[in-house]
Coordinates of C-alpha atoms in Angstrom, one line a residue:
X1 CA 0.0 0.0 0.0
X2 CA 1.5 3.2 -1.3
X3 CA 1.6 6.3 1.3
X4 CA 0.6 9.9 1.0
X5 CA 2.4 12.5 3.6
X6 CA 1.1 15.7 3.6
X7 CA 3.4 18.7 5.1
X8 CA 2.0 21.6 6.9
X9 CA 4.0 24.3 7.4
X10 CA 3.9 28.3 8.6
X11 CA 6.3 30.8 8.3
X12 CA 5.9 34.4 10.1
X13 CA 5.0 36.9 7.7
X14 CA 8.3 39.0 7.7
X15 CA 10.5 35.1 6.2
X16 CA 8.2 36.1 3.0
X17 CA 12.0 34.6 1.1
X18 CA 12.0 32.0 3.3
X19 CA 7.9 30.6 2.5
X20 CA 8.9 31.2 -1.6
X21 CA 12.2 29.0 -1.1
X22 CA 9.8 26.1 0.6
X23 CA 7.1 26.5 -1.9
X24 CA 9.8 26.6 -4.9
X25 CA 11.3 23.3 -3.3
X26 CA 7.9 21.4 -3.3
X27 CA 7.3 22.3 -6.6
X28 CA 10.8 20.8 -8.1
X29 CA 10.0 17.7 -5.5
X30 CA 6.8 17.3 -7.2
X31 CA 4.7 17.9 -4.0
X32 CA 1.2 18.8 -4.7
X33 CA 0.0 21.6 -3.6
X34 CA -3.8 21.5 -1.2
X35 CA -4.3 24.7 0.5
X36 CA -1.6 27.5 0.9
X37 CA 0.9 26.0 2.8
X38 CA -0.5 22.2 3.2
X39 CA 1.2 20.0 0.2
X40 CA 1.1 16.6 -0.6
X41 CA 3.5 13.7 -1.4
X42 CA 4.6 10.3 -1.9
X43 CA 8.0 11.5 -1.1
X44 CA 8.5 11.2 2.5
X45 CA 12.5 12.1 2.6
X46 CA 11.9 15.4 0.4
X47 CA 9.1 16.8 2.6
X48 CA 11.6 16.1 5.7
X49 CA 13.8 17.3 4.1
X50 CA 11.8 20.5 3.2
X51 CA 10.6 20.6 6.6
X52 CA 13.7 20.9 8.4
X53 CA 14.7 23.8 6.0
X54 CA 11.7 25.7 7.7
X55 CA 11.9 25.1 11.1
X56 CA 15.8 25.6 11.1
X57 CA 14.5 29.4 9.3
X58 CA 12.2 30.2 11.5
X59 CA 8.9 28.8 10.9
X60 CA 6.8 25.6 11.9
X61 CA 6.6 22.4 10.0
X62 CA 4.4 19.3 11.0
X63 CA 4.3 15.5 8.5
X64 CA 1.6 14.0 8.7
X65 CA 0.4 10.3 7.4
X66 CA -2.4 10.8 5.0
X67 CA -5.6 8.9 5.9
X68 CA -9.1 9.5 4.7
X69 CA -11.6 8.0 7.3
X70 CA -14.7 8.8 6.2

């Protein structure tokens, strides 16, 4: 069974650079975007990856295990 992550992540309003960075990294990564800063992906090592480059800037990042119950 194949898994989806989905990475939420904010980033204060003044690290503007720092949220166009993460959102140009998803895009090469091939994340797909949900809401503004909620992506999805099969690629668990890029969004951690991705992650980690926000929190160590600044911001808040959370992976989560997709999983549709209802």
């Amino acid at each position: 069974l194949e898994m989806d992550f989905v990475l939420i992540f904010d980033v204060p309003t003044e690290l503007g650079n720092v949220k166009r960075q993460a959102h140009r990294l998803l895009v090469r990564s091939g994340a797909k975007q949900i809401q503004r800063s909620v992506w999805k992906s099969k690629e668990l090592s890029d969004l951690i990856d991705i992650a980690k480059f926000v929190k160590k800037s600044g911001g808040e990042a959370k992976i989560l295990e997709e999983r549709f119950v209802f």
